[in-house]
Short mmCIF file of C-alpha atoms in Angstrom, two decimals:
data_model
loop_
_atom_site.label_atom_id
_atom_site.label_comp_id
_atom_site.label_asym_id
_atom_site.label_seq_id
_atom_site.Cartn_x
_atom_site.Cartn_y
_atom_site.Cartn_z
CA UNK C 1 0.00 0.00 0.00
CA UNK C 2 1.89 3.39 -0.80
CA UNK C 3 1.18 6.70 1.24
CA UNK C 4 -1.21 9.34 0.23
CA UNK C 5 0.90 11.56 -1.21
CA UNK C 6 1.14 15.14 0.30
CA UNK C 7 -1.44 17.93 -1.27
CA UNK C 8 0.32 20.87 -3.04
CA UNK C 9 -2.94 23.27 -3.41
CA UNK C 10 -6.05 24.35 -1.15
CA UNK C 11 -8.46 22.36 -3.07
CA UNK C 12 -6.84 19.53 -2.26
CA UNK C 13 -6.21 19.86 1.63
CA UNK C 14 -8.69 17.78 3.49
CA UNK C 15 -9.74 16.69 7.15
CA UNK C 16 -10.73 12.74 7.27
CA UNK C 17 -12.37 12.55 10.62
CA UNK C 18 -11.28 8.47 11.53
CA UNK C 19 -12.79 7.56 14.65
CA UNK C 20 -15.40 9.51 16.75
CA UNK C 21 -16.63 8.58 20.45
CA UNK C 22 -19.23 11.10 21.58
CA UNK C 23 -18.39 14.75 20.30
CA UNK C 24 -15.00 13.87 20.26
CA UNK C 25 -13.41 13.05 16.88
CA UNK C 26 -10.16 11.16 15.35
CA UNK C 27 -8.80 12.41 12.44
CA UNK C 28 -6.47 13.60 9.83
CA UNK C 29 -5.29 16.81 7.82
CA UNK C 30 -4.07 16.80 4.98
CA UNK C 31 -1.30 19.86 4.40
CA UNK C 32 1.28 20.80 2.10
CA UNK C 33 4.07 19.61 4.62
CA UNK C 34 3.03 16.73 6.55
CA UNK C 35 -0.28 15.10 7.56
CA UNK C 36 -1.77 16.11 11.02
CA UNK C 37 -3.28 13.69 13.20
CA UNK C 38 -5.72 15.47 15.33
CA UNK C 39 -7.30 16.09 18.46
CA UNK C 40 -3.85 18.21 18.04
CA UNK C 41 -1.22 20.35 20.22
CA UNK C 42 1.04 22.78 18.03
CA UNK C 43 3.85 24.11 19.98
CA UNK C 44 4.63 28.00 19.43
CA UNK C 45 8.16 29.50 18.07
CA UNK C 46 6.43 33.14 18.32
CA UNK C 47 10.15 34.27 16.07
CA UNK C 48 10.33 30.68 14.34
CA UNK C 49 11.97 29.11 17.18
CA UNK C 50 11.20 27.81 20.80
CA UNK C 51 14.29 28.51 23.55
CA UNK C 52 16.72 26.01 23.78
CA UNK C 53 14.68 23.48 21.21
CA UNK C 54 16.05 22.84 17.93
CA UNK C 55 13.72 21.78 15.44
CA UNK C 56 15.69 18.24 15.33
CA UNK C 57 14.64 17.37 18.57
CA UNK C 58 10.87 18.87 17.74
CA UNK C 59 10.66 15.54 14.58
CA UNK C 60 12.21 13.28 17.18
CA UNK C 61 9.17 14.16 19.56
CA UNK C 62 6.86 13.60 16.29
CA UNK C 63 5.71 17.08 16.08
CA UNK C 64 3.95 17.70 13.01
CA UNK C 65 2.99 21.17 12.59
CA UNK C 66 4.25 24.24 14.78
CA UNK C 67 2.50 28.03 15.09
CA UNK C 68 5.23 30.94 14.42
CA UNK C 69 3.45 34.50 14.95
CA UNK C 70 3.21 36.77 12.43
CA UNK C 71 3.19 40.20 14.36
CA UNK C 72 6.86 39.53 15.76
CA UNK C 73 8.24 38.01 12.62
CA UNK C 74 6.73 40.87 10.29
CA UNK C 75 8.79 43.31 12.58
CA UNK C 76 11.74 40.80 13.71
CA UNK C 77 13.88 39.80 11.16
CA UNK C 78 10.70 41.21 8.15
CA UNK C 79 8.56 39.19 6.17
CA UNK C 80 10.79 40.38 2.98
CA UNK C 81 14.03 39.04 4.69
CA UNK C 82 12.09 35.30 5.61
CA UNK C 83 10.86 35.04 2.32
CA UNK C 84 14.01 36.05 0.65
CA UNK C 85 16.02 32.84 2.74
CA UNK C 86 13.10 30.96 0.96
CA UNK C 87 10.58 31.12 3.35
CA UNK C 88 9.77 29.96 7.03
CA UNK C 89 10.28 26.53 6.82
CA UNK C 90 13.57 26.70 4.81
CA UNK C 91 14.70 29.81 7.10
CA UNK C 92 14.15 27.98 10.63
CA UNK C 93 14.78 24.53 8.91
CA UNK C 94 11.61 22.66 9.52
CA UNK C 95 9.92 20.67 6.56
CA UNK C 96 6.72 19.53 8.45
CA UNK C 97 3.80 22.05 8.87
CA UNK C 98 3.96 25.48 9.79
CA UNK C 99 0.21 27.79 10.92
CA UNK C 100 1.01 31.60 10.95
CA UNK C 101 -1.13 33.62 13.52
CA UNK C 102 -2.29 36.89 12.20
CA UNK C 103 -1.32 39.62 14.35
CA UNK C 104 -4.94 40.34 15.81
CA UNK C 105 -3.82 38.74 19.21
CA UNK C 106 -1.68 41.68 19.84
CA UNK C 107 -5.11 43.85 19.67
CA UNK C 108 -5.19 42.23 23.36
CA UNK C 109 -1.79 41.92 24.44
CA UNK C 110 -0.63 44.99 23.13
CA UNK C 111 -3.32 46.89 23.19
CA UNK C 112 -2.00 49.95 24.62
CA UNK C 113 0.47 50.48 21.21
CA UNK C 114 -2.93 50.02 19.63
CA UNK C 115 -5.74 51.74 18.08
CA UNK C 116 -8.58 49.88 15.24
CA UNK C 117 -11.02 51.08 12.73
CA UNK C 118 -12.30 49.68 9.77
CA UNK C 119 -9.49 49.68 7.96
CA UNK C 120 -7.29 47.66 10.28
CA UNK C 121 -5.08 47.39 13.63
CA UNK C 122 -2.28 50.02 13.56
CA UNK C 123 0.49 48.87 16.10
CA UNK C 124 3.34 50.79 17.58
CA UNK C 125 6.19 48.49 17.35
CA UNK C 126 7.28 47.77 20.72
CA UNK C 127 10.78 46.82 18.90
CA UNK C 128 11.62 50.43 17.29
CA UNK C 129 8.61 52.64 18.47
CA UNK C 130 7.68 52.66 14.75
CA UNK C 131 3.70 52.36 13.71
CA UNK C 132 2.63 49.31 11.95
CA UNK C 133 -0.15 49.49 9.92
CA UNK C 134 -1.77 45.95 9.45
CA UNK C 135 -5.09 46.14 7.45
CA UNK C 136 -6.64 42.62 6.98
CA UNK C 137 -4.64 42.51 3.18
CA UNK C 138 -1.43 43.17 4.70
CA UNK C 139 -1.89 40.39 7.39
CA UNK C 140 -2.42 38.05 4.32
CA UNK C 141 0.52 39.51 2.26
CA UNK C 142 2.82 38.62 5.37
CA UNK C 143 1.71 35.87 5.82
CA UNK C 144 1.80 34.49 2.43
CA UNK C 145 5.21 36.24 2.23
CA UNK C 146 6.22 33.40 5.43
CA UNK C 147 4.65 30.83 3.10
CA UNK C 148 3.13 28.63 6.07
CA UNK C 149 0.72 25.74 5.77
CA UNK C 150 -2.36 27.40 7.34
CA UNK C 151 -2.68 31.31 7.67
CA UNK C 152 -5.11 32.53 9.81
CA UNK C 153 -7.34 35.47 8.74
CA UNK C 154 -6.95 39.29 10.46
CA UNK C 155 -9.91 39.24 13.15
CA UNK C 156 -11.17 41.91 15.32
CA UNK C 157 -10.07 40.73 18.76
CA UNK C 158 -11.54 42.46 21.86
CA UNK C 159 -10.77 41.52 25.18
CA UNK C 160 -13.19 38.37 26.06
CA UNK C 161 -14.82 40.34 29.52
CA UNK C 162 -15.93 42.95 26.96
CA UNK C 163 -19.87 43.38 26.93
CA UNK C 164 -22.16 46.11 25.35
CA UNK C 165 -22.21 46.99 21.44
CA UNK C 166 -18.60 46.37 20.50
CA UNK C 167 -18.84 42.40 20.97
CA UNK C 168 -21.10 42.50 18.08
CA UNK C 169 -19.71 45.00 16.19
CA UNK C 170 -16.21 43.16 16.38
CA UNK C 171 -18.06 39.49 15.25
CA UNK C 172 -19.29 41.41 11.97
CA UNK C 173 -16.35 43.28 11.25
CA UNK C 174 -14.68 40.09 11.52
CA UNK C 175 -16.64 38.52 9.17
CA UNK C 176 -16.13 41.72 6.52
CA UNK C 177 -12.24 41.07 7.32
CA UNK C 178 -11.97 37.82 6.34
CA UNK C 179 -14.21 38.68 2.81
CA UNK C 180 -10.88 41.45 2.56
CA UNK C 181 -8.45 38.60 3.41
CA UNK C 182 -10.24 35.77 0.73
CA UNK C 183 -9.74 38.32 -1.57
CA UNK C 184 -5.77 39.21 -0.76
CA UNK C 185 -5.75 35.56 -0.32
CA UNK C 186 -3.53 34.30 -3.99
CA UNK C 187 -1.22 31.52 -2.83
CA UNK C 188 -2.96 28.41 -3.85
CA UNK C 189 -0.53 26.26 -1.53
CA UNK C 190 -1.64 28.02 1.71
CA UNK C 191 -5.07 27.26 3.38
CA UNK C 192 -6.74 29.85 5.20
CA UNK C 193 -8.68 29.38 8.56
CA UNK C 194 -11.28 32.16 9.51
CA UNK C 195 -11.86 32.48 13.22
CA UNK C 196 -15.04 32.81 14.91
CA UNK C 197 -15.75 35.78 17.32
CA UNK C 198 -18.73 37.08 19.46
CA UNK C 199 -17.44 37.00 22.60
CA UNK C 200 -19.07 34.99 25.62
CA UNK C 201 -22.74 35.77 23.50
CA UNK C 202 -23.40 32.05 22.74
CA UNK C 203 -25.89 33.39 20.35
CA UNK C 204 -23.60 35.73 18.50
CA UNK C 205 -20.95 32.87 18.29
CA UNK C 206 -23.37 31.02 16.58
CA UNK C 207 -24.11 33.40 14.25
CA UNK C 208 -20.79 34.00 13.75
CA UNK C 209 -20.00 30.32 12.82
CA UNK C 210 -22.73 30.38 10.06
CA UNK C 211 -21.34 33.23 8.46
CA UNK C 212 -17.34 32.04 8.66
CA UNK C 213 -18.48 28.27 7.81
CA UNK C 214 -19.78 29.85 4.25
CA UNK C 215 -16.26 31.14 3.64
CA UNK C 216 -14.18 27.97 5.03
CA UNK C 217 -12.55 25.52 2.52
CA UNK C 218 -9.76 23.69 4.75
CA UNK C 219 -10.92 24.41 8.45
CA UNK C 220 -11.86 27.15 10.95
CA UNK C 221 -10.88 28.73 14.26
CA UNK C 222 -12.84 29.40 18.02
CA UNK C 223 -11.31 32.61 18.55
CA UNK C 224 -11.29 35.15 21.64
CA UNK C 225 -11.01 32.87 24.69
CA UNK C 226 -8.21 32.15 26.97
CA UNK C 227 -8.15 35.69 28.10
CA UNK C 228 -9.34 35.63 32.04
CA UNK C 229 -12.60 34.44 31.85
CA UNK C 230 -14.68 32.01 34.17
CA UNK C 231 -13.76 28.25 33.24
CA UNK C 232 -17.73 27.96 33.12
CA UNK C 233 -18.24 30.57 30.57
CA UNK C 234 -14.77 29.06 28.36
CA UNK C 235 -16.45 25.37 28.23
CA UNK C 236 -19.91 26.31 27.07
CA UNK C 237 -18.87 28.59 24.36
CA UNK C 238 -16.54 25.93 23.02
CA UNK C 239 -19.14 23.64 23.50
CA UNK C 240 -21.47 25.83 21.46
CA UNK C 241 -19.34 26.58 18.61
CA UNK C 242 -18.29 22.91 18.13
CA UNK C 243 -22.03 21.47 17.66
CA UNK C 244 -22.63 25.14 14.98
CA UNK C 245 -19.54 24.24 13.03
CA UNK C 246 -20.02 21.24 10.12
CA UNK C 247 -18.23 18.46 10.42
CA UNK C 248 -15.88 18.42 7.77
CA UNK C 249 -13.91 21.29 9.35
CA UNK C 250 -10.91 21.03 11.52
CA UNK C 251 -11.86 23.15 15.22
CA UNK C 252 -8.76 24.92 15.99
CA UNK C 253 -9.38 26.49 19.82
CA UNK C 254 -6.53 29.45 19.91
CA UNK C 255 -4.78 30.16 23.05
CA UNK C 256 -5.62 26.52 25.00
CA UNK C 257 -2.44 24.57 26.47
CA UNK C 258 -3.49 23.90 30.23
CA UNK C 259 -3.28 19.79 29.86
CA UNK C 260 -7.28 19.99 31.42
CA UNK C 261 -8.55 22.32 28.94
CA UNK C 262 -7.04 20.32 25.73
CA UNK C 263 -8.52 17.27 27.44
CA UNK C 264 -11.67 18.53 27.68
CA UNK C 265 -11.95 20.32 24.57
CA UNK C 266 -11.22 17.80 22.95
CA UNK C 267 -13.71 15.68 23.98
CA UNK C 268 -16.09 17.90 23.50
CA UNK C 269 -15.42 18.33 19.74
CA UNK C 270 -12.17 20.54 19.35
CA UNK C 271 -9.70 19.08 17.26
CA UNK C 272 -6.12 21.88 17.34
CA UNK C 273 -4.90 24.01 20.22
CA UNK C 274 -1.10 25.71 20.55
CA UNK C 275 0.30 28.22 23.67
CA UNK C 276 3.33 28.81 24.69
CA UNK C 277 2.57 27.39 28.07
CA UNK C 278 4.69 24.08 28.41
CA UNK C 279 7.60 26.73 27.21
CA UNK C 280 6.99 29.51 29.18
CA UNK C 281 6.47 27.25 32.29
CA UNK C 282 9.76 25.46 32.03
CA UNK C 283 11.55 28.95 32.50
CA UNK C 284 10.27 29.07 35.73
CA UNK C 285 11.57 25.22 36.33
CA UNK C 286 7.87 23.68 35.90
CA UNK C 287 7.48 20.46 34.93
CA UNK C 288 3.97 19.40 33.92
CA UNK C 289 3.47 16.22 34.80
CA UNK C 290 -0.19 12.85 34.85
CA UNK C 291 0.21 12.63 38.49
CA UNK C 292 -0.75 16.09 40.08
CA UNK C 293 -0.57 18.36 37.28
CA UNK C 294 2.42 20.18 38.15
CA UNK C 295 6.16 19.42 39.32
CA UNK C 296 7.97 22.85 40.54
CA UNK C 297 10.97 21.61 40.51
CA UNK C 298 13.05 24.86 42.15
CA UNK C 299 11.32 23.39 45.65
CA UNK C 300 13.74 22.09 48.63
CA UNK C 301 11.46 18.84 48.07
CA UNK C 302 13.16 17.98 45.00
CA UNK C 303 16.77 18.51 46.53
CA UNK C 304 17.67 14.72 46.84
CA UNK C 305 14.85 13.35 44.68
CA UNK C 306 16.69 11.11 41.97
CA UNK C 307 13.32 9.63 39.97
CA UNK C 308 13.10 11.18 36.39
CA UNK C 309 10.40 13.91 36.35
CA UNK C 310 8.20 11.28 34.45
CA UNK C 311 9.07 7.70 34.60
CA UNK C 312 6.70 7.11 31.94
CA UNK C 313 7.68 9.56 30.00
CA UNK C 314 10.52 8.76 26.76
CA UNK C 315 11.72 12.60 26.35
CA UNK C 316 15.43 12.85 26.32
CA UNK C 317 15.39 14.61 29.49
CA UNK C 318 13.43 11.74 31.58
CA UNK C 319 15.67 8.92 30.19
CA UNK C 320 18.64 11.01 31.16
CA UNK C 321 18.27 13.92 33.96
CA UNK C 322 16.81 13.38 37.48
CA UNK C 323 14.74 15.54 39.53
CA UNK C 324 17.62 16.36 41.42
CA UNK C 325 19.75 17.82 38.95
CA UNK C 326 17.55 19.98 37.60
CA UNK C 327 16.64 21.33 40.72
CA UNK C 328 19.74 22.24 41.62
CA UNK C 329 20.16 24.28 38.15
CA UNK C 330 16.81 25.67 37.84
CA UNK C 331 17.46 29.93 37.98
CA UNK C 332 20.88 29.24 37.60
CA UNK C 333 21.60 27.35 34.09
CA UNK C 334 20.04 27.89 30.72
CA UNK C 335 20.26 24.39 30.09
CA UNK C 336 17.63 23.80 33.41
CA UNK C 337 15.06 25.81 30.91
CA UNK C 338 16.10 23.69 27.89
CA UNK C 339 15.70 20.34 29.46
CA UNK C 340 12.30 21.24 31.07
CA UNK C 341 10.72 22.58 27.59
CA UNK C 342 11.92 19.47 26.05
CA UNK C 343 9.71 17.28 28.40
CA UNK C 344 6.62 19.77 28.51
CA UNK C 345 6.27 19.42 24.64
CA UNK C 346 6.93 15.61 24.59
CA UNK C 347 4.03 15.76 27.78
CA UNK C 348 1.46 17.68 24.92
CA UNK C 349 1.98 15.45 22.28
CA UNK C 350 1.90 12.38 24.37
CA UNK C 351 -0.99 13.40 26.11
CA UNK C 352 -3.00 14.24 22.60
CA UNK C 353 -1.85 11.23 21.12
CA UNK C 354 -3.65 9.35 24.25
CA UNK C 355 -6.57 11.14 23.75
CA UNK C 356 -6.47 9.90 19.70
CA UNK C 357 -5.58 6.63 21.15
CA UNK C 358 -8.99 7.06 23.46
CA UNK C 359 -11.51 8.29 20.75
CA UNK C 360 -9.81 5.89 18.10
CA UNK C 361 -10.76 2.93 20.88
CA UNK C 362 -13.78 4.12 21.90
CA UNK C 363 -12.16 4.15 25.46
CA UNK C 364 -13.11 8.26 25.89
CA UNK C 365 -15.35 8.15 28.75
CA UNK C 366 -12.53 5.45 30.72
CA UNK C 367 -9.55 7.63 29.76
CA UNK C 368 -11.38 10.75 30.88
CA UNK C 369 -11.70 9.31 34.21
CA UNK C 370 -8.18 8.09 34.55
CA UNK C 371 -6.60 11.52 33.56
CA UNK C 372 -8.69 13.24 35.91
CA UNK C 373 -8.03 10.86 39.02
CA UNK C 374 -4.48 11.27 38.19
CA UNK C 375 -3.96 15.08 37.52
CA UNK C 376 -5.96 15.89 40.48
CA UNK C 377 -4.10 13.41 42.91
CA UNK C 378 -0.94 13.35 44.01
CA UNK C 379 2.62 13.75 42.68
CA UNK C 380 4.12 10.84 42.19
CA UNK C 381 7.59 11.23 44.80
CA UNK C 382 10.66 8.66 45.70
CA UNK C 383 9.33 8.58 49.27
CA UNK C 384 6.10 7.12 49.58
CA UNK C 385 5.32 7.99 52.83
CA UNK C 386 5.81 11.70 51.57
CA UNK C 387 3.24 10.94 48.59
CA UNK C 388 0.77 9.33 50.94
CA UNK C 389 0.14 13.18 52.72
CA UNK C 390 -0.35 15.03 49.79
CA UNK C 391 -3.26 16.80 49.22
CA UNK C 392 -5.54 15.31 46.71
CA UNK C 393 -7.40 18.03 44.62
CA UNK C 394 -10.83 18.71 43.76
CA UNK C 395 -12.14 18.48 40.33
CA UNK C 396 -13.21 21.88 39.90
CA UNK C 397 -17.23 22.07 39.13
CA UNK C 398 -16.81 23.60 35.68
CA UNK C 399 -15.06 20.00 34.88
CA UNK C 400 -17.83 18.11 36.28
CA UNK C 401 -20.52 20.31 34.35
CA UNK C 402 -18.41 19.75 31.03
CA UNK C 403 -17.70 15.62 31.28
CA UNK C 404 -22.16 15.62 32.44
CA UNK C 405 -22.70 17.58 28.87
CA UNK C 406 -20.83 14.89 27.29
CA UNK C 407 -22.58 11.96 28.31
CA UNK C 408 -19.88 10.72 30.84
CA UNK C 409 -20.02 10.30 35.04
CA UNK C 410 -17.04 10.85 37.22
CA UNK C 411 -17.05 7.78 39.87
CA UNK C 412 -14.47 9.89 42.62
#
């Protein structure tokens, strides 16, 4: 039997779904670079790179596709310069699959070097003090100028505790950006995602995803969450948008990397995610971890503790580096950084790749348990004793509210 080979245009960049168990679906995307099995974490190189990771060590983890940001590469080295070293994937040498963010994140993040209109976002670049004028066209001409697999359209991106006029006013002028960015849109080996907005309005997300749906040929984004609000409110609307979108689409949920929200997500019907949490954590000497959640590994308690930070766990670091060591370079070494990142990312893709292995066995509702029991118990530590008086967590509510919605009981 020989492999599908790889699509080279839009038309012909697909998502099989495989498997499903409940809302939760199995499945596979077809892109120019490398086909993406899904429920799906993409680790973030915001400047085409991750600190301390070489993209070696990202295809020895089986990472298949990776989100580079297109605000901080458009200023830092210039789309012009990337696409004149032949592009992203050439530049940071990675041949699998690349998804560009547009810029309209930075609305939010950066929103005091910010003003919008109709036109577009005009940034002051926190780099050079310079304004930055990205209209929806110029978004697309950046990103087409990176040359990534998926490019995501410009979006009007308000804060998500906004309320009043302006949460409906940014879902349609959303929807009139992305028209702007189809048409700018001339690269027939890029796909395009548009992502939804309306806020925590379950009603105007819904509208929203009727609109965008029209306009999707590859797959689609859940857009505007992740920024503060009540776990209760972040579950429902994903929820919601899920059972609007068709069925055919990809669900990419921006901004999710807490190992409980990709679980649950994606058993409620989302199928990508990326943040720059495993990353970001590890500079703090944070290992995430099954058992507990999370390992800070810069405590006293870790001082003499000579178990790998995952015994389960085949990252480089694990087979090689104990608990110990690390704690006594965390803060102090670069390397301490570098060897944690290496096992958070390995931790994301294993976990999704259980979670395949879960919907593709029809096992959701027993692995959902499982993960749950384990992430909200205790860590697992050399001295037993030690383990046995560790606090055991609750499963927070808005956990138990989401697995009832899906069909499944909790026994603990």
């Amino acid at each position: 039997m020989t492999e599908e080979p790889l699509p080279t245009c839009q038309a012909d960049m697909k998502y099989d779904v495989l498997a499903r168990a409940g809302f939760a679906r199995r499945g596979n995307l077809h892109l120019p670079h490398s086909i993406v099995e899904t429920p799906v974490f993409m680790p973030v190189g915001t400047q085409g790179t991750m600190k301390g990771v070489v993209t070696e060590q990202l295809v020895g983890m089986d990472c298949r596709i990776l989100l580079c940001n297109t605000y901080h590469l458009g200023h830092r080295p210039g789309h012009e310069r990337v696409k004149a070293a032949g592009g992203i994937h050439k530049m940071m040498n990675w041949n699998r699959s690349i998804l560009t963010d547009s810029g309209g994140f930075q609305m939010v993040s950066l929103s005091k070097l910010m003003t919008v209109d109709e036109n577009g976002v005009n940034f002051e670049s926190p780099h050079t003090g310079e304004m930055m004028a990205l209209p929806p066209e110029k978004s697309i001409e950046i990103q087409q100028a990176l040359g990534a697999d998926i490019m995501m359209q410009l979006d009007h991106v308000i804060h998500v505790l906004t309320t009043g006029d302006i949460v409906k006013e940014a879902m349609h002028r959303s929807i009139r950006w992305l028209d702007r960015c189809k048409v700018a849109h001339t690269r027939d080996d890029q796909a395009m995602f548009p992502i939804l907005q309306g806020g925590l309005n379950l009603d105007l997300r819904k509208e929203c995803a009727e609109e965008m749906a029209k306009r999707a040929k590859v797959g689609i984004a859940i857009g505007g969450l992740s920024g503060g609000e009540e776990k209760d409110h972040f579950w429902r609307v994903v929820a919601a948008c899920c059972a609007a979108l068709p069925p055919h689409l990809p669900r990419y949920v921006m901004g999710v990397g807490f190992p409980v929200d990709l679980v649950i997500c994606s058993f409620l019907g989302a199928d990508m995610f990326d943040c720059v949490y495993p990353t970001r954590t590890a500079r703090f000497g944070t290992a995430m971890v099954r058992r507990g959640g999370l390992m800070q590994l810069n405590q006293k308690r870790y001082k003499e503790d000579f178990l790998p930070i995952d015994d389960k766990c085949e990252c480089n670091t694990c087979k090689n580096y104990t608990r110990a060591y690390i704690h006594s370079i965390a803060g102090k070494e670069t390397v301490a950084c570098h060897l944690v990142s290496i096992h958070n990312i390995k931790h994301q893709l294993d976990l999704m790749r259980d979670v395949r292995q879960a919907i593709q066995s029809n096992s959701a509702e027993k692995f959902l348990r499982q993960f749950l029991f384990d992430y909200y118990g205790p860590i697992q530590s050399e001295n037993p004793s030690k383990q046995d008086t560790e606090k055991v967590r609750e499963v927070p509510q808005w956990v138990r509210d989401a697995v009832d919605h899906m069909g499944y009981t909790l026994d603990f």
